Short mmCIF file of C-alpha atoms in Angstrom, two decimals:
data_model
loop_
_atom_site.label_atom_id
_atom_site.label_comp_id
_atom_site.label_asym_id
_atom_site.label_seq_id
_atom_site.Cartn_x
_atom_site.Cartn_y
_atom_site.Cartn_z
CA UNK A 1 27.80 146.34 128.24
CA UNK A 2 29.74 147.70 125.24
CA UNK A 3 31.80 145.02 123.47
CA UNK A 4 35.56 145.34 123.58
CA UNK A 5 36.61 147.11 120.40
CA UNK A 6 40.18 145.78 120.68
CA UNK A 7 39.15 142.11 120.84
CA UNK A 8 40.79 139.87 118.25
CA UNK A 9 38.36 138.24 115.80
CA UNK A 10 39.80 135.22 113.92
CA UNK A 11 37.33 135.78 111.07
CA UNK A 12 38.49 139.38 110.63
CA UNK A 13 42.16 138.26 110.65
CA UNK A 14 41.46 135.75 107.88
CA UNK A 15 39.75 138.44 105.80
CA UNK A 16 42.69 140.79 106.30
CA UNK A 17 45.07 138.15 104.97
CA UNK A 18 42.78 137.47 101.99
CA UNK A 19 42.64 141.17 101.12
CA UNK A 20 46.43 141.35 101.36
CA UNK A 21 46.77 138.51 98.84
CA UNK A 22 44.25 140.16 96.52
CA UNK A 23 46.16 143.45 96.68
CA UNK A 24 49.48 141.76 95.90
CA UNK A 25 48.03 139.90 92.90
CA UNK A 26 46.34 143.05 91.66
CA UNK A 27 49.59 144.97 92.01
CA UNK A 28 51.48 142.39 89.96
CA UNK A 29 48.80 142.45 87.24
CA UNK A 30 48.87 146.25 87.08
CA UNK A 31 52.66 146.35 86.93
CA UNK A 32 52.63 143.86 84.06
CA UNK A 33 49.84 145.68 82.23
CA UNK A 34 51.44 149.11 82.36
CA UNK A 35 55.11 148.09 82.36
CA UNK A 36 55.09 145.10 80.06
CA UNK A 37 57.42 146.74 77.53
CA UNK A 38 60.01 147.67 80.17
CA UNK A 39 59.87 144.23 81.79
CA UNK A 40 60.25 142.46 78.43
CA UNK A 41 63.22 144.67 77.47
CA UNK A 42 65.00 143.89 80.76
CA UNK A 43 64.34 140.14 80.43
CA UNK A 44 65.55 140.06 76.82
CA UNK A 45 68.67 142.03 77.76
CA UNK A 46 69.63 139.52 80.48
CA UNK A 47 68.76 136.48 78.36
CA UNK A 48 70.85 137.71 75.41
CA UNK A 49 73.99 137.76 77.56
CA UNK A 50 73.17 134.35 79.03
CA UNK A 51 72.74 132.91 75.51
CA UNK A 52 76.06 134.46 74.43
CA UNK A 53 77.88 132.83 77.36
CA UNK A 54 76.23 129.46 76.70
CA UNK A 55 77.12 129.67 73.00
CA UNK A 56 80.75 130.51 73.80
CA UNK A 57 81.11 127.59 76.23
CA UNK A 58 79.40 125.04 73.99
CA UNK A 59 81.43 126.07 70.94
CA UNK A 60 84.51 125.26 72.96
CA UNK A 61 82.90 121.96 73.86
CA UNK A 62 82.39 121.19 70.14
CA UNK A 63 86.04 121.91 69.35
CA UNK A 64 87.11 119.62 72.19
CA UNK A 65 84.82 116.88 70.85
CA UNK A 66 86.55 116.99 67.45
CA UNK A 67 89.99 116.54 69.03
CA UNK A 68 89.16 113.54 71.21
CA UNK A 69 89.29 109.98 69.84
CA UNK A 70 85.91 109.18 71.37
CA UNK A 71 82.57 110.83 70.82
CA UNK A 72 81.18 113.47 73.17
CA UNK A 73 77.53 114.51 73.28
CA UNK A 74 77.04 117.78 71.41
CA UNK A 75 73.93 119.75 72.44
CA UNK A 76 71.64 121.32 69.87
CA UNK A 77 71.62 125.12 70.03
CA UNK A 78 68.86 125.74 67.48
CA UNK A 79 66.38 126.94 70.08
CA UNK A 80 68.88 129.38 71.57
CA UNK A 81 69.85 130.70 68.14
CA UNK A 82 66.16 131.20 67.39
CA UNK A 83 65.74 133.27 70.54
CA UNK A 84 68.93 135.20 69.85
CA UNK A 85 67.57 136.16 66.42
CA UNK A 86 64.22 137.06 67.95
CA UNK A 87 65.85 139.34 70.53
CA UNK A 88 67.90 140.98 67.77
CA UNK A 89 64.66 142.26 66.21
CA UNK A 90 64.26 144.44 69.35
CA UNK A 91 60.60 143.60 70.03
CA UNK A 92 58.91 146.47 71.85
CA UNK A 93 56.66 144.16 73.79
CA UNK A 94 56.13 140.47 74.28
CA UNK A 95 53.44 138.34 75.79
CA UNK A 96 53.99 136.56 79.05
CA UNK A 97 54.12 133.12 77.39
CA UNK A 98 57.01 134.30 75.16
CA UNK A 99 59.04 135.42 78.20
CA UNK A 100 58.25 132.14 79.92
CA UNK A 101 59.36 130.11 76.88
CA UNK A 102 62.69 131.89 76.43
CA UNK A 103 63.40 131.63 80.17
CA UNK A 104 62.59 127.89 80.09
CA UNK A 105 64.88 127.22 77.11
CA UNK A 106 67.79 129.21 78.52
CA UNK A 107 67.27 127.69 81.96
CA UNK A 108 67.51 124.16 80.54
CA UNK A 109 71.17 124.89 79.70
CA UNK A 110 72.00 126.89 82.82
CA UNK A 111 70.59 124.43 85.32
CA UNK A 112 73.57 122.08 85.18
CA UNK A 113 76.31 124.63 85.97
CA UNK A 114 74.01 126.21 88.56
CA UNK A 115 73.49 122.81 90.20
CA UNK A 116 77.27 122.28 90.23
CA UNK A 117 77.93 125.71 91.73
CA UNK A 118 75.22 125.28 94.37
CA UNK A 119 76.58 121.83 95.21
CA UNK A 120 80.07 123.25 95.64
CA UNK A 121 78.77 126.11 97.78
CA UNK A 122 76.80 123.70 99.95
CA UNK A 123 79.97 121.70 100.59
CA UNK A 124 81.87 124.89 101.47
CA UNK A 125 79.09 126.04 103.80
CA UNK A 126 78.86 122.63 105.45
CA UNK A 127 82.56 122.38 106.25
CA UNK A 128 83.00 126.05 107.13
CA UNK A 129 79.99 126.24 109.43
CA UNK A 130 80.76 126.70 113.11
CA UNK A 131 79.19 123.39 114.08
CA UNK A 132 81.51 121.56 111.66
CA UNK A 133 84.56 122.93 113.47
CA UNK A 134 83.79 121.07 116.67
CA UNK A 135 83.99 117.51 115.39
CA UNK A 136 87.39 116.59 116.86
CA UNK A 137 87.33 114.62 120.10
CA UNK A 138 90.13 115.53 122.50
CA UNK A 139 91.44 113.70 125.51
CA UNK A 140 93.41 115.64 128.09
CA UNK A 141 96.81 114.72 126.62
CA UNK A 142 95.88 115.66 123.07
CA UNK A 143 94.34 118.97 124.15
CA UNK A 144 97.37 119.73 126.30
CA UNK A 145 99.84 119.00 123.49
CA UNK A 146 97.84 121.17 121.10
CA UNK A 147 97.39 124.10 123.45
CA UNK A 148 100.99 124.28 124.67
CA UNK A 149 101.79 126.11 121.43
CA UNK A 150 99.38 128.86 122.45
CA UNK A 151 100.12 128.71 126.18
CA UNK A 152 103.80 127.86 126.75
CA UNK A 153 103.19 128.30 130.50
CA UNK A 154 101.77 124.75 130.64
CA UNK A 155 104.94 123.14 129.25
CA UNK A 156 106.29 122.17 132.70
CA UNK A 157 103.46 119.66 133.22
CA UNK A 158 103.05 118.30 129.68
CA UNK A 159 105.30 115.33 130.45
CA UNK A 160 103.32 114.40 133.56
CA UNK A 161 99.98 112.71 134.00
CA UNK A 162 98.96 114.47 137.18
CA UNK A 163 95.55 112.77 137.17
CA UNK A 164 97.21 109.42 137.94
CA UNK A 165 99.67 110.79 140.49
CA UNK A 166 99.06 110.99 144.23
CA UNK A 167 97.93 114.55 144.98
CA UNK A 168 99.74 114.43 148.33
CA UNK A 169 103.13 113.33 147.03
CA UNK A 170 105.80 114.62 144.72
CA UNK A 171 106.82 118.02 143.45
CA UNK A 172 103.33 118.76 142.15
CA UNK A 173 101.51 117.79 145.35
CA UNK A 174 98.65 120.04 146.39
CA UNK A 175 98.89 122.31 149.42
CA UNK A 176 98.74 120.53 152.75
CA UNK A 177 95.64 120.75 154.91
CA UNK A 178 96.05 122.21 158.43
CA UNK A 179 95.75 118.75 160.00
CA UNK A 180 98.27 117.16 157.63
CA UNK A 181 100.66 120.05 158.21
CA UNK A 182 100.35 119.71 161.99
CA UNK A 183 100.86 115.94 161.85
CA UNK A 184 103.91 116.19 159.60
CA UNK A 185 105.62 118.68 161.90
CA UNK A 186 104.38 116.98 165.08
CA UNK A 187 102.54 120.06 166.29
CA UNK A 188 99.56 118.35 167.95
CA UNK A 189 99.19 116.80 171.34
CA UNK A 190 96.64 114.06 171.88
CA UNK A 191 94.61 113.72 175.07
CA UNK A 192 91.66 111.63 176.18
CA UNK A 193 88.71 113.16 177.99
CA UNK A 194 86.52 111.54 180.64
CA UNK A 195 84.35 109.88 178.00
CA UNK A 196 87.33 108.28 176.29
CA UNK A 197 87.17 110.63 173.30
CA UNK A 198 90.52 111.59 171.81
CA UNK A 199 91.04 115.32 171.44
CA UNK A 200 93.99 117.28 170.14
CA UNK A 201 95.56 120.60 170.99
CA UNK A 202 98.21 122.64 169.23
CA UNK A 203 101.74 122.80 170.58
CA UNK A 204 102.05 126.56 170.17
CA UNK A 205 105.76 126.70 170.93
CA UNK A 206 106.60 124.14 168.27
CA UNK A 207 104.21 125.80 165.82
CA UNK A 208 105.90 129.16 166.39
CA UNK A 209 109.30 127.65 165.60
CA UNK A 210 108.01 126.02 162.40
CA UNK A 211 106.34 129.19 161.20
CA UNK A 212 109.42 131.28 162.03
CA UNK A 213 111.61 128.94 159.97
CA UNK A 214 109.31 129.48 156.99
CA UNK A 215 110.58 133.05 156.66
CA UNK A 216 113.78 131.85 155.03
CA UNK A 217 116.78 134.04 154.22
CA UNK A 218 117.02 137.77 154.82
CA UNK A 219 117.13 140.04 151.78
CA UNK A 220 120.72 141.07 151.01
CA UNK A 221 120.45 142.15 147.39
CA UNK A 222 119.37 140.82 144.04
CA UNK A 223 122.89 139.63 143.22
CA UNK A 224 122.74 137.15 146.12
CA UNK A 225 119.48 135.55 145.03
CA UNK A 226 119.30 132.08 143.46
CA UNK A 227 119.00 132.31 139.70
CA UNK A 228 115.33 131.26 139.62
CA UNK A 229 114.40 134.04 142.06
CA UNK A 230 116.47 136.49 140.04
CA UNK A 231 114.37 135.49 137.02
CA UNK A 232 111.16 136.33 138.86
CA UNK A 233 112.72 139.56 140.13
CA UNK A 234 113.40 140.58 136.51
CA UNK A 235 109.90 139.63 135.40
CA UNK A 236 108.22 141.52 138.26
CA UNK A 237 110.42 144.59 137.80
CA UNK A 238 109.80 144.62 134.04
CA UNK A 239 106.04 144.43 134.55
CA UNK A 240 106.26 147.19 137.16
CA UNK A 241 107.94 149.40 134.55
CA UNK A 242 105.35 148.57 131.87
CA UNK A 243 107.92 146.52 129.94
CA UNK A 244 105.67 143.54 129.39
CA UNK A 245 107.61 142.33 126.33
CA UNK A 246 110.69 141.77 128.49
CA UNK A 247 108.69 139.90 131.13
CA UNK A 248 106.90 137.74 128.58
CA UNK A 249 110.18 136.93 126.84
CA UNK A 250 111.77 135.48 129.98
CA UNK A 251 108.60 133.67 131.08
CA UNK A 252 108.27 132.02 127.66
CA UNK A 253 111.97 131.17 127.51
CA UNK A 254 111.94 129.45 130.89
CA UNK A 255 108.63 127.66 130.31
CA UNK A 256 109.74 126.25 126.95
CA UNK A 257 113.06 125.08 128.39
CA UNK A 258 111.24 123.02 131.03
CA UNK A 259 110.64 120.40 128.32
CA UNK A 260 114.38 119.68 128.22
CA UNK A 261 114.57 119.11 131.97
CA UNK A 262 116.91 122.07 132.49
CA UNK A 263 115.50 125.56 132.87
CA UNK A 264 117.07 128.20 130.64
CA UNK A 265 117.96 131.34 132.61
CA UNK A 266 120.10 132.90 129.89
CA UNK A 267 120.27 136.67 130.24
CA UNK A 268 118.63 136.74 133.67
CA UNK A 269 121.64 137.93 135.68
CA UNK A 270 122.34 140.81 133.30
CA UNK A 271 118.69 141.89 133.32
CA UNK A 272 118.59 141.67 137.12
CA UNK A 273 121.43 144.18 137.37
CA UNK A 274 119.53 146.49 135.03
CA UNK A 275 116.61 146.68 137.48
CA UNK A 276 118.74 146.51 140.65
CA UNK A 277 118.47 150.24 141.34
CA UNK A 278 115.01 150.85 139.92
CA UNK A 279 113.25 153.41 142.15
CA UNK A 280 109.84 151.73 142.25
CA UNK A 281 111.41 148.36 142.99
CA UNK A 282 113.75 149.74 145.65
CA UNK A 283 110.84 151.47 147.35
CA UNK A 284 109.13 148.09 147.76
CA UNK A 285 112.31 146.32 148.87
CA UNK A 286 112.90 148.92 151.58
CA UNK A 287 109.68 147.88 153.34
CA UNK A 288 110.55 144.20 153.80
CA UNK A 289 113.28 142.19 155.50
CA UNK A 290 113.02 138.74 153.94
CA UNK A 291 113.35 137.41 150.40
CA UNK A 292 109.88 135.86 150.42
CA UNK A 293 108.13 138.99 151.66
CA UNK A 294 110.02 141.16 149.16
CA UNK A 295 109.00 138.88 146.28
CA UNK A 296 105.37 138.89 147.41
CA UNK A 297 105.24 142.68 147.33
CA UNK A 298 107.08 142.80 144.00
CA UNK A 299 104.34 140.59 142.56
CA UNK A 300 101.78 143.08 143.85
CA UNK A 301 103.73 145.87 142.18
CA UNK A 302 103.88 143.92 138.92
CA UNK A 303 100.11 143.53 138.94
CA UNK A 304 99.74 147.28 138.51
CA UNK A 305 100.41 146.50 134.85
CA UNK A 306 97.40 144.18 134.68
CA UNK A 307 96.38 140.62 135.51
CA UNK A 308 99.38 138.47 136.40
CA UNK A 309 98.54 134.97 137.61
CA UNK A 310 101.04 132.64 139.22
CA UNK A 311 100.17 130.08 136.55
CA UNK A 312 102.33 132.20 134.22
CA UNK A 313 105.38 130.85 136.05
CA UNK A 314 104.15 127.34 136.75
CA UNK A 315 107.72 126.08 136.37
CA UNK A 316 108.47 127.52 139.81
CA UNK A 317 106.37 125.05 141.82
CA UNK A 318 108.69 122.00 141.58
CA UNK A 319 111.77 124.26 141.87
CA UNK A 320 110.82 126.32 144.94
CA UNK A 321 107.57 125.13 146.49
CA UNK A 322 107.58 127.64 149.36
CA UNK A 323 108.10 130.66 147.10
CA UNK A 324 105.46 129.35 144.71
CA UNK A 325 102.83 129.08 147.45
CA UNK A 326 103.81 132.44 148.92
CA UNK A 327 103.27 134.13 145.56
CA UNK A 328 100.14 132.08 144.97
CA UNK A 329 98.76 133.35 148.28
CA UNK A 330 99.16 137.02 147.34
CA UNK A 331 95.66 138.41 146.90
CA UNK A 332 93.95 135.68 148.92
CA UNK A 333 92.15 136.12 152.23
CA UNK A 334 93.89 133.18 153.90
CA UNK A 335 97.19 131.37 153.41
CA UNK A 336 97.99 127.68 153.13
CA UNK A 337 99.79 126.32 156.24
CA UNK A 338 103.06 125.82 154.35
CA UNK A 339 103.53 129.60 154.08
CA UNK A 340 101.19 130.84 156.82
CA UNK A 341 104.12 132.15 158.88
CA UNK A 342 105.57 134.07 155.94
CA UNK A 343 102.14 135.41 155.05
CA UNK A 344 101.48 136.64 158.61
CA UNK A 345 104.87 138.37 158.70
CA UNK A 346 104.30 139.90 155.25
CA UNK A 347 100.90 141.29 156.28
CA UNK A 348 102.50 142.91 159.33
CA UNK A 349 105.29 144.49 157.28
CA UNK A 350 102.69 145.61 154.79
CA UNK A 351 100.71 147.43 157.46
CA UNK A 352 103.57 149.25 159.16
CA UNK A 353 105.50 149.86 155.90
CA UNK A 354 108.89 148.89 157.31
CA UNK A 355 111.11 145.79 157.43
CA UNK A 356 110.90 143.52 160.48
CA UNK A 357 113.61 141.01 161.32
CA UNK A 358 111.71 139.63 164.32
CA UNK A 359 109.25 136.97 163.08
CA UNK A 360 105.67 138.19 163.40
CA UNK A 361 103.93 134.85 163.20
CA UNK A 362 101.43 134.94 166.08
CA UNK A 363 98.45 135.26 163.73
CA UNK A 364 99.60 132.15 161.86
CA UNK A 365 99.67 130.18 165.11
CA UNK A 366 96.18 131.41 166.02
CA UNK A 367 94.87 130.57 162.58
CA UNK A 368 96.26 127.04 162.71
CA UNK A 369 94.77 126.49 166.16
CA UNK A 370 91.33 127.64 164.98
CA UNK A 371 91.55 125.40 161.91
CA UNK A 372 92.49 122.34 163.98
CA UNK A 373 89.59 122.93 166.37
CA UNK A 374 87.17 122.89 163.45
CA UNK A 375 88.43 119.53 162.15
CA UNK A 376 87.27 116.16 163.43
CA UNK A 377 90.46 114.41 164.48
CA UNK A 378 91.04 110.87 163.29
CA UNK A 379 93.99 109.11 164.97
CA UNK A 380 96.41 107.40 162.62
CA UNK A 381 96.28 103.62 162.68
CA UNK A 382 99.44 101.82 163.71
#
């Protein structure tokens, strides 16, 4: 069998490395032998300027020493002056030991400033390195206070410690679960089966009434809207018209004012009138009957200008919880129970492209019933 010609032989690899070293050494020797005069000239040229700089600095040091009332060490420059005179003779060639000697003598003076410069650079590199920038330890409050300068949208919650608050209570409470929603509005009926197990069923009539009431007021015009909804109307219309600067201005203004406890809606009413007859906005309004469904579609229109998250108007949640969750639901597959009726009606209007005054909330009732059937019911203790 023929041996594998491509097999790696450690002995051959070692010889290759040895030959490489021999070739490098031989190359250096040949360069020195044939180019000694050029190398010496270059070295002398560089060293002459180094000696001139050293002489200039140390002469200043001598003058300073004569002015001070105490003695300063004055270095001896005889060796450097000797080499300066030697270089001035313009030697055509020099032996290696001469180049080594002049480099050693000049280096003995240069090493101290070089050490100082390298030390300074090492300090700069250490403190400017990426890893050195991540030495500060933040807690949630400190990070929040720092970042609110970059993200004014978070200002509404900077005075609150939501981690310690009950997630089911207060203006910042999370969305209700289907079971909690049904219990709060008394939409479930308890019954006991033959085995004594308690089961629940949805009171569909009561659920329909609750979901219908979620629709809120009918759209009559932007001038009849509460001021906080007018503000969102302006923001959405501005984004729809690619006027992001206007939208960002109002969002920032309102978010920053939340720190004072009173939201600043200065200029909102005037801006709302500016966009009152905008064609793109009016086209959307003409397809919906209620304020909440109009605002949901205006948010969709505004997103044609790019990403627009509801966190950009976080101030809305404690002001108008229902509108907040309706806008927060836009783009989702399912709605939270608190706006499920509005969402179902909005989807219907969206499909038929016309306003509907009659509440279309049957799908919300069906969805709540399905959700309750999938939850294990736990009776409340008296």
